[in-house]
């Protein structure tokens, strides 16, 4: 007995290929046209197949321009950014961290030097975190370590303990060599370039861009409830974590 062809497919055949059935470049029988997205595309009927799964939505792109000892930066990273990252699937949020902030880059006798808003200790913290990212490569490896450093009593003295807890496989010696050598300086120069290229120019930190854009409204929403903002902007299927989010007081930033 021949298989029954659904009425919807018969209607599709009539609309797309009147008379008989094969769309140009389509080598599949009509009853299979909506069986997969690849076949629907090949048969030029994608828009007429409502049951096809939608392509995965693009992740929300968030970049945080910050400095390691700025209280408002630490508060945002620890209380908003890290918990949001933990709650959401990785395909939903892509985070870029740029530790530099309101620092200034100088050329002293042919060598690059940096002055930071909260002093040399902050420059050291910025470089440690930049070198940690460079050595770890994987965001899910280095972000918990940075969270641990920023949430502790001393950012620059917490590295060893935080590595033991979150990333014991990382080589502490390589991170130290990066901080003390040319690689660390090159990483900070790169972060200086990224920060200086911001449009509009940053006026304070934390400075947050969402999908490549910065506005006062996006900044306020991100600091008040980053989870709620990302859930609102994401175009794909929302996870259970998007059912609600708190709205804490917005902290003031570290102005230049």
mmCIF file of N, CA, C and O in Angstrom, residues 106-113:
data_model
loop_
_atom_site.group_PDB
_atom_site.id
_atom_site.type_symbol
_atom_site.label_atom_id
_atom_site.label_comp_id
_atom_site.label_asym_id
_atom_site.label_seq_id
_atom_site.Cartn_x
_atom_site.Cartn_y
_atom_site.Cartn_z
ATOM 1 N N UNK A 106 52.269 54.966 28.637
ATOM 2 C CA UNK A 106 53.330 55.931 28.374
ATOM 3 C C UNK A 106 54.535 55.221 27.765
ATOM 4 O O UNK A 106 54.756 54.033 28.018
ATOM 5 N N UNK A 107 55.278 55.964 26.965
ATOM 6 C CA UNK A 107 56.532 55.460 26.416
ATOM 7 C C UNK A 107 57.674 56.111 27.197
ATOM 8 O O UNK A 107 57.898 57.317 27.104
ATOM 9 N N UNK A 108 58.366 55.318 27.978
ATOM 10 C CA UNK A 108 59.455 55.822 28.816
ATOM 11 C C UNK A 108 60.771 55.241 28.307
ATOM 12 O O UNK A 108 61.026 54.045 28.458
ATOM 13 N N UNK A 109 61.562 56.077 27.679
ATOM 14 C CA UNK A 109 62.868 55.661 27.137
ATOM 15 C C UNK A 109 62.734 54.458 26.212
ATOM 16 O O UNK A 109 63.527 53.505 26.282
ATOM 17 N N UNK A 110 61.701 54.491 25.387
ATOM 18 C CA UNK A 110 61.509 53.424 24.408
ATOM 19 C C UNK A 110 60.781 52.209 24.929
ATOM 20 O O UNK A 110 60.580 51.241 24.187
ATOM 21 N N UNK A 111 60.386 52.227 26.198
ATOM 22 C CA UNK A 111 59.656 51.093 26.774
ATOM 23 C C UNK A 111 58.268 51.551 27.231
ATOM 24 O O UNK A 111 58.127 52.655 27.775
ATOM 25 N N UNK A 112 57.273 50.685 27.033
ATOM 26 C CA UNK A 112 55.914 51.012 27.454
ATOM 27 C C UNK A 112 55.769 50.873 28.958
ATOM 28 O O UNK A 112 56.281 49.925 29.567
ATOM 29 N N UNK A 113 55.063 51.825 29.544
ATOM 30 C CA UNK A 113 54.797 51.814 30.979
ATOM 31 C C UNK A 113 53.343 52.221 31.175
ATOM 32 O O UNK A 113 52.754 52.882 30.318
#
